[in-house]
mmCIF file of C-alpha atoms in Angstrom:
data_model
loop_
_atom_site.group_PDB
_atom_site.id
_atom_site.type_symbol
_atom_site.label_atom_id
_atom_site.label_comp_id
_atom_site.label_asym_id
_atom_site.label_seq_id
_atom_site.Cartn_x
_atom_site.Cartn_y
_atom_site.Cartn_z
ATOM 1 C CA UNK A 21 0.000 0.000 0.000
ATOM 2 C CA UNK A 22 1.174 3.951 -0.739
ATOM 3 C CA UNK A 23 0.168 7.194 0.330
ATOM 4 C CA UNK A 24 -1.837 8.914 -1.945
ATOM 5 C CA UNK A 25 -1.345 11.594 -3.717
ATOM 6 C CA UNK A 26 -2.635 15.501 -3.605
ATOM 7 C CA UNK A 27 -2.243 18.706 -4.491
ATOM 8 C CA UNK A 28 -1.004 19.881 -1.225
ATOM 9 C CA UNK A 29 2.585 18.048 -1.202
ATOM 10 C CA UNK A 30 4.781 15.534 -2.715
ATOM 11 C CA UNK A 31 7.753 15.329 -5.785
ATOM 12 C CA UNK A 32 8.116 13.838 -9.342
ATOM 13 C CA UNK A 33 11.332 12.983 -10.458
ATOM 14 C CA UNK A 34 13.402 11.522 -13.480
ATOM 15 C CA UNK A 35 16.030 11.034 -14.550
ATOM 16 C CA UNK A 36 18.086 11.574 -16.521
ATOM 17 C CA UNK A 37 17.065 14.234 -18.302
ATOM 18 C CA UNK A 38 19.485 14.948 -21.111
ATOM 19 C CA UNK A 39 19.448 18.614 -22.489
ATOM 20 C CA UNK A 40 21.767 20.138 -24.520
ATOM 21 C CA UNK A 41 24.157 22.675 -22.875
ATOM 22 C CA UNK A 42 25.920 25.819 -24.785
ATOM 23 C CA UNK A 43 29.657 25.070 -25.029
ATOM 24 C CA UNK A 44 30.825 27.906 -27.304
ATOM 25 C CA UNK A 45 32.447 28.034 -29.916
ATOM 26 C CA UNK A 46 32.257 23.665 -29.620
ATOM 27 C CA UNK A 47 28.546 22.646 -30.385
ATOM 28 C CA UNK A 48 26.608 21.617 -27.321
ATOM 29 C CA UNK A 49 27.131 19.323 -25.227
ATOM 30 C CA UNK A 50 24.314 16.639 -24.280
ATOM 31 C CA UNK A 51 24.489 16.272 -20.165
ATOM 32 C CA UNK A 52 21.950 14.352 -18.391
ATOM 33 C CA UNK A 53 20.234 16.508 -15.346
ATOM 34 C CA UNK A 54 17.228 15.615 -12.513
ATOM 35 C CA UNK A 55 13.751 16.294 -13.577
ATOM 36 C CA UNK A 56 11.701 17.442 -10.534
ATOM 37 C CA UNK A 57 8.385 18.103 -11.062
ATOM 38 C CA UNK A 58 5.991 19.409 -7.911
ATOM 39 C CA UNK A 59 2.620 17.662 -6.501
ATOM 40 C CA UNK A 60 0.714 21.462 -5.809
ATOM 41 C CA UNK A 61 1.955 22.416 -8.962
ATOM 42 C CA UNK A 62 -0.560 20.310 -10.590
ATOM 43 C CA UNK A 63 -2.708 21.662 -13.077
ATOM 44 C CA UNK A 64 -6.233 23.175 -12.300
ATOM 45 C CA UNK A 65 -8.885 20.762 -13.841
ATOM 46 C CA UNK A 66 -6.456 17.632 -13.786
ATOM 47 C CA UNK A 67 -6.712 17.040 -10.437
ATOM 48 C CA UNK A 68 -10.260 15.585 -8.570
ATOM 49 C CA UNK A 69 -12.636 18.204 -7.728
ATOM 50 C CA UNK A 70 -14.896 16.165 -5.744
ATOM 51 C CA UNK A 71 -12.221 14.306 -3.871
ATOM 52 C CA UNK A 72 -9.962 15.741 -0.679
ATOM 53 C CA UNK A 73 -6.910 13.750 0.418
ATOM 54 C CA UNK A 74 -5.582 14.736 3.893
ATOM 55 C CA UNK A 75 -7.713 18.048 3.106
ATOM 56 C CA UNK A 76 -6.420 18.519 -0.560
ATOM 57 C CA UNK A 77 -7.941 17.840 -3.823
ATOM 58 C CA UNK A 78 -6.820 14.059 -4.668
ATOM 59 C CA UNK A 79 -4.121 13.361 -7.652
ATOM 60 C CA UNK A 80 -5.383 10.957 -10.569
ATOM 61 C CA UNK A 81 -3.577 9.193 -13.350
ATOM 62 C CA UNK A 82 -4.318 11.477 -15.572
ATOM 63 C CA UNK A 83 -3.522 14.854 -13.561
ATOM 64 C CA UNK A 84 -0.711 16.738 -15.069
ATOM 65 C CA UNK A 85 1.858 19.280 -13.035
ATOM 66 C CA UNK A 86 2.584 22.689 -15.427
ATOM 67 C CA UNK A 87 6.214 22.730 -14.886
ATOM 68 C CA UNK A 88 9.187 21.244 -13.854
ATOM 69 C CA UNK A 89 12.963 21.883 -12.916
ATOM 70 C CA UNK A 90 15.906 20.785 -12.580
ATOM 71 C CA UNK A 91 17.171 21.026 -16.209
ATOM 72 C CA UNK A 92 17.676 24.832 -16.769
ATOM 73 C CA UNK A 93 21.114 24.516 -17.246
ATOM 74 C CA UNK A 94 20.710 22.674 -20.328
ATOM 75 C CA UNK A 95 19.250 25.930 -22.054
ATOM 76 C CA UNK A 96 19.052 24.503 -25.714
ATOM 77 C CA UNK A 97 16.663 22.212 -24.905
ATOM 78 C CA UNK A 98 15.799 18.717 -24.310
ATOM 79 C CA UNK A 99 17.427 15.557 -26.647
ATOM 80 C CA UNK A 100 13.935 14.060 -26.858
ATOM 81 C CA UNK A 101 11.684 17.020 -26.156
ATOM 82 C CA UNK A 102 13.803 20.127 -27.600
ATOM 83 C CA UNK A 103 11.589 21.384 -24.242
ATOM 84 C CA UNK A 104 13.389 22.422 -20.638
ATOM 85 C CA UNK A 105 10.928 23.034 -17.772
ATOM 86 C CA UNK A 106 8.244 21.391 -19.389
ATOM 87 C CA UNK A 107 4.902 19.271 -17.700
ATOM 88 C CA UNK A 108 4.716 16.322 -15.747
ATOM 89 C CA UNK A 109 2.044 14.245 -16.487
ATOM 90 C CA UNK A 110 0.833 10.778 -14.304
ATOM 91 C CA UNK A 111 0.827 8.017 -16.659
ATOM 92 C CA UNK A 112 -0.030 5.141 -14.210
ATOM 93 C CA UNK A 113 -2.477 5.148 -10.846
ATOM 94 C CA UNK A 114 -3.645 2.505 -8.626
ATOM 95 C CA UNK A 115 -6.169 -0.337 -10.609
ATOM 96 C CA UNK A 116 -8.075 -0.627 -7.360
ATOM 97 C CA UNK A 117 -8.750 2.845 -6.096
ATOM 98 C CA UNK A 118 -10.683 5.334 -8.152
ATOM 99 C CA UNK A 119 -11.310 9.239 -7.509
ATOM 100 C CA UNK A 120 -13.892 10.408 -9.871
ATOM 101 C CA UNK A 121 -13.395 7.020 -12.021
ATOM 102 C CA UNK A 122 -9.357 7.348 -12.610
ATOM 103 C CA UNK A 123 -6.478 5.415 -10.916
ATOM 104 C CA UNK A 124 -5.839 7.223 -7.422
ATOM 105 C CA UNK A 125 -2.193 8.386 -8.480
ATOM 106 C CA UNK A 126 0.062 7.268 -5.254
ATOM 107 C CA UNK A 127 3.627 7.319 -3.965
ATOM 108 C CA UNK A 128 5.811 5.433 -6.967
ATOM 109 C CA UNK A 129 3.175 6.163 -9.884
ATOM 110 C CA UNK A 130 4.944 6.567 -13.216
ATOM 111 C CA UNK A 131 5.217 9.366 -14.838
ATOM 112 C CA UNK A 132 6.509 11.285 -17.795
ATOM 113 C CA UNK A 133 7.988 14.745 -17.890
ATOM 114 C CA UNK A 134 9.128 17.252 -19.793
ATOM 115 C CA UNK A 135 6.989 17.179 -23.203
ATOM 116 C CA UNK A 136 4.727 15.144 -24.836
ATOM 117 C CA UNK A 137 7.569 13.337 -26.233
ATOM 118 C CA UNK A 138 8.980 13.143 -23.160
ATOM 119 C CA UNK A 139 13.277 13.653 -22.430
ATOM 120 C CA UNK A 140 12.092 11.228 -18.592
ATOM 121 C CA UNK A 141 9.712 8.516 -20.402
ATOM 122 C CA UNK A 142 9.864 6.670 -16.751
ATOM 123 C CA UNK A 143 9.968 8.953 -13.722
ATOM 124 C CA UNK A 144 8.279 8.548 -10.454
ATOM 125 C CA UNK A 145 6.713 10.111 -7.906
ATOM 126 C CA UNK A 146 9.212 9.727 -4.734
ATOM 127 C CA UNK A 147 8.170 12.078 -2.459
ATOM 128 C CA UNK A 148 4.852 11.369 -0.851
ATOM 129 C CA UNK A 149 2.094 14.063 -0.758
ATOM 130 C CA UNK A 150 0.479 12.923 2.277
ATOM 131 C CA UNK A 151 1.283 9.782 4.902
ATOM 132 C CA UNK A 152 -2.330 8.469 6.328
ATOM 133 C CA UNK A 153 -4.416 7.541 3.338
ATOM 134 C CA UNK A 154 -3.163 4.630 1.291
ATOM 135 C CA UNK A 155 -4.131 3.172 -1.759
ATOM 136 C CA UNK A 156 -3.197 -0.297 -3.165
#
């Protein structure tokens, strides 16, 4: 069982992300960086309206976080993604716990970030939003 996740709390993060950095006058140089995406960062409308997880709106598998960090140094943009700071989006929730019909996303749900064609394909969620509701 894992904590589920809200709004109020809790951290995405892949890695690696590999962006290309400026190296003038070489051309850049591809260097992998953490991805770290923020739980009340998510995106208004993603999340469960109708369902409050230690007094926050509830996380689903399809909730999506606006922006992430960790990659700013590679300013030319992702190897994947040609993105830096870009969304974090829950690809995976539980299969037995539903909020509003989707997965209940949870401590260790996948996720990608940083683009639709995402530079993390497989991050996680390792920091939990909340510790007395769990979800299997």
């Amino acid at each position: 069982m894992f904590p589920a996740s809200n709004k109020a709390a809790g951290q995405c993060m892949g890695m690696p992300d590999v962006c290309n950095v400026p190296a003038p006058p070489a051309p850049p140089v591809p260097t992998p960086f953490p991805n770290i995406a923020m739980c009340a960062q998510a995106q208004p409308g993603s999340f469960s309206l109708k369902v409050k997880v230690g007094g926050a709106n509830a996380l689903v598998q399809t909730s999506k976080i606006t922006m992430s960090s960790g990659d700013e140094a590679g300013s030319l943009g992702g190897v994947m993604s040609g993105m830096i700071k870009g969304p974090c989006e829950y690809k995976m929730g539980s299969m037995k716990v539903k909020f509003e019909g989707k997965g209940a996303a949870h401590l260790t749900s996948m996720v990608a970030q940083n683009g639709s064609n995402p530079n993390v394909p497989a991050g996680q969620q390792i920091a939990p939003s909340q510790v007395v509701v769990m979800v299997n």
